[in-house]
């Protein structure tokens, strides 16, 4: 769970509200509005009604929600990649990041809103994988919204029992000589993985390294290569 | 105490399951806004994460199975706000119905 905690699974299987079937709905007159090409579901209508009521009662303002949305939008895998690239290049930063990731993030002007954060370093002997078996706890400040696979029940179920098989399905064959450790996140402690720096990247700039680092590699679910 | 008894519906770790879906699913604008509102309410102390978690854990296995990621968030937040007396369930249902029937996001705060 997160401050953004989360419970759950499939992002968009919008079933289960068939009691409110509705045809022939007209589109709003302003097609430029975000998501106007997406049909209004009952779930969204319920949220819009809830928000309007909370604003009317004065519990929150629409502006507060938009400001928080802007803060949440700063979270993206790009932030996690910046941390890792810097750590590859600067051993002292790496030590600080492993000891206190939130303080290290602040050095790069990244504000971490989650309770506790831990960065775990992959080594030639050990590969690390992150899951949240109970819901979808994820370091959103560093990685953004969790991908659909991360919140799927299938991943939550299988990652702890057969991680090597799951990794193989993700295109990552971990040799038997390498130990696989799975870390189960919760609301109070979330993880990011520091992947191994790929061979062939020796002369690369920090910017070039950032561009190599994928979202999934920061969860331990994808290998990295120099190209 | 029996082995594997009292397992929470959310506690799926180690259970058998099929393929992990790999499709990338973009977040919709209302979902982003909903998460942001959830964060604002949580930050103001209107409810805490454990209370929210409780609303999910109270679901029946059937409800949990049929629910969606963002749907659970809306439902959990809503039931806490009703429980704490901030809003009335009847008014919420009526207004949600009206918005849904209009099919329009216009004129909504």
Short mmCIF file of N, CA, C and O in Angstrom, two decimals, chain A residues 83 86 93-110 112 119:
data_model
loop_
_atom_site.label_atom_id
_atom_site.label_comp_id
_atom_site.label_asym_id
_atom_site.label_seq_id
_atom_site.Cartn_x
_atom_site.Cartn_y
_atom_site.Cartn_z
N UNK A 83 18.59 8.16 -10.71
CA UNK A 83 19.27 7.72 -9.48
C UNK A 83 20.30 6.64 -9.80
O UNK A 83 21.44 6.69 -9.32
N UNK A 86 23.39 7.83 -11.89
CA UNK A 86 24.29 8.60 -11.04
C UNK A 86 25.09 7.65 -10.14
O UNK A 86 26.31 7.81 -9.95
N UNK A 93 27.93 8.57 -4.24
CA UNK A 93 26.47 8.73 -4.33
C UNK A 93 25.80 7.38 -4.14
O UNK A 93 24.77 7.27 -3.46
N UNK A 94 26.37 6.36 -4.73
CA UNK A 94 25.80 5.02 -4.59
C UNK A 94 25.73 4.61 -3.12
O UNK A 94 24.70 4.11 -2.67
N UNK A 95 26.80 4.85 -2.38
CA UNK A 95 26.78 4.51 -0.95
C UNK A 95 25.67 5.26 -0.23
O UNK A 95 24.94 4.70 0.58
N UNK A 96 25.54 6.54 -0.55
CA UNK A 96 24.49 7.35 0.11
C UNK A 96 23.11 6.85 -0.30
O UNK A 96 22.18 6.79 0.51
N UNK A 97 22.96 6.46 -1.57
CA UNK A 97 21.66 6.00 -2.06
C UNK A 97 21.26 4.69 -1.38
O UNK A 97 20.10 4.50 -1.00
N UNK A 98 22.23 3.78 -1.23
CA UNK A 98 21.89 2.50 -0.61
C UNK A 98 21.59 2.69 0.89
O UNK A 98 20.76 1.99 1.45
N UNK A 99 22.27 3.66 1.51
CA UNK A 99 22.07 3.89 2.94
C UNK A 99 20.79 4.68 3.22
O UNK A 99 20.07 4.41 4.18
N UNK A 100 20.50 5.65 2.37
CA UNK A 100 19.34 6.52 2.60
C UNK A 100 18.79 7.03 1.26
O UNK A 100 19.11 8.14 0.83
N UNK A 101 17.96 6.20 0.62
CA UNK A 101 17.49 6.55 -0.72
C UNK A 101 16.71 7.86 -0.80
O UNK A 101 16.82 8.58 -1.79
N UNK A 102 15.95 8.18 0.24
CA UNK A 102 15.16 9.41 0.16
C UNK A 102 16.06 10.64 0.15
O UNK A 102 15.83 11.57 -0.60
N UNK A 103 17.09 10.61 0.98
CA UNK A 103 18.02 11.74 1.01
C UNK A 103 18.78 11.83 -0.31
O UNK A 103 18.98 12.92 -0.85
N UNK A 104 19.18 10.67 -0.85
CA UNK A 104 19.89 10.67 -2.13
C UNK A 104 18.99 11.20 -3.24
O UNK A 104 19.42 11.94 -4.13
N UNK A 105 17.71 10.85 -3.19
CA UNK A 105 16.76 11.34 -4.19
C UNK A 105 16.66 12.87 -4.12
O UNK A 105 16.61 13.55 -5.15
N UNK A 106 16.66 13.38 -2.91
CA UNK A 106 16.58 14.85 -2.75
C UNK A 106 17.76 15.54 -3.38
O UNK A 106 17.62 16.65 -3.90
N UNK A 107 18.92 14.89 -3.37
CA UNK A 107 20.10 15.48 -4.03
C UNK A 107 19.82 15.72 -5.52
O UNK A 107 20.39 16.60 -6.13
N UNK A 108 18.97 14.88 -6.09
CA UNK A 108 18.62 15.02 -7.52
C UNK A 108 17.28 15.74 -7.69
O UNK A 108 16.64 15.64 -8.75
N UNK A 109 16.85 16.42 -6.64
CA UNK A 109 15.57 17.15 -6.67
C UNK A 109 14.37 16.27 -6.91
O UNK A 109 13.40 16.66 -7.58
N UNK A 110 14.44 15.05 -6.39
CA UNK A 110 13.28 14.15 -6.48
C UNK A 110 12.70 14.04 -5.07
O UNK A 110 13.40 13.65 -4.14
N UNK A 112 10.46 12.20 -2.49
CA UNK A 112 9.84 10.88 -2.31
C UNK A 112 8.70 11.01 -1.30
O UNK A 112 8.91 11.43 -0.17
N UNK A 119 16.73 0.79 -1.74
CA UNK A 119 17.28 0.45 -3.05
C UNK A 119 18.17 -0.77 -2.87
O UNK A 119 19.03 -0.79 -1.99
#
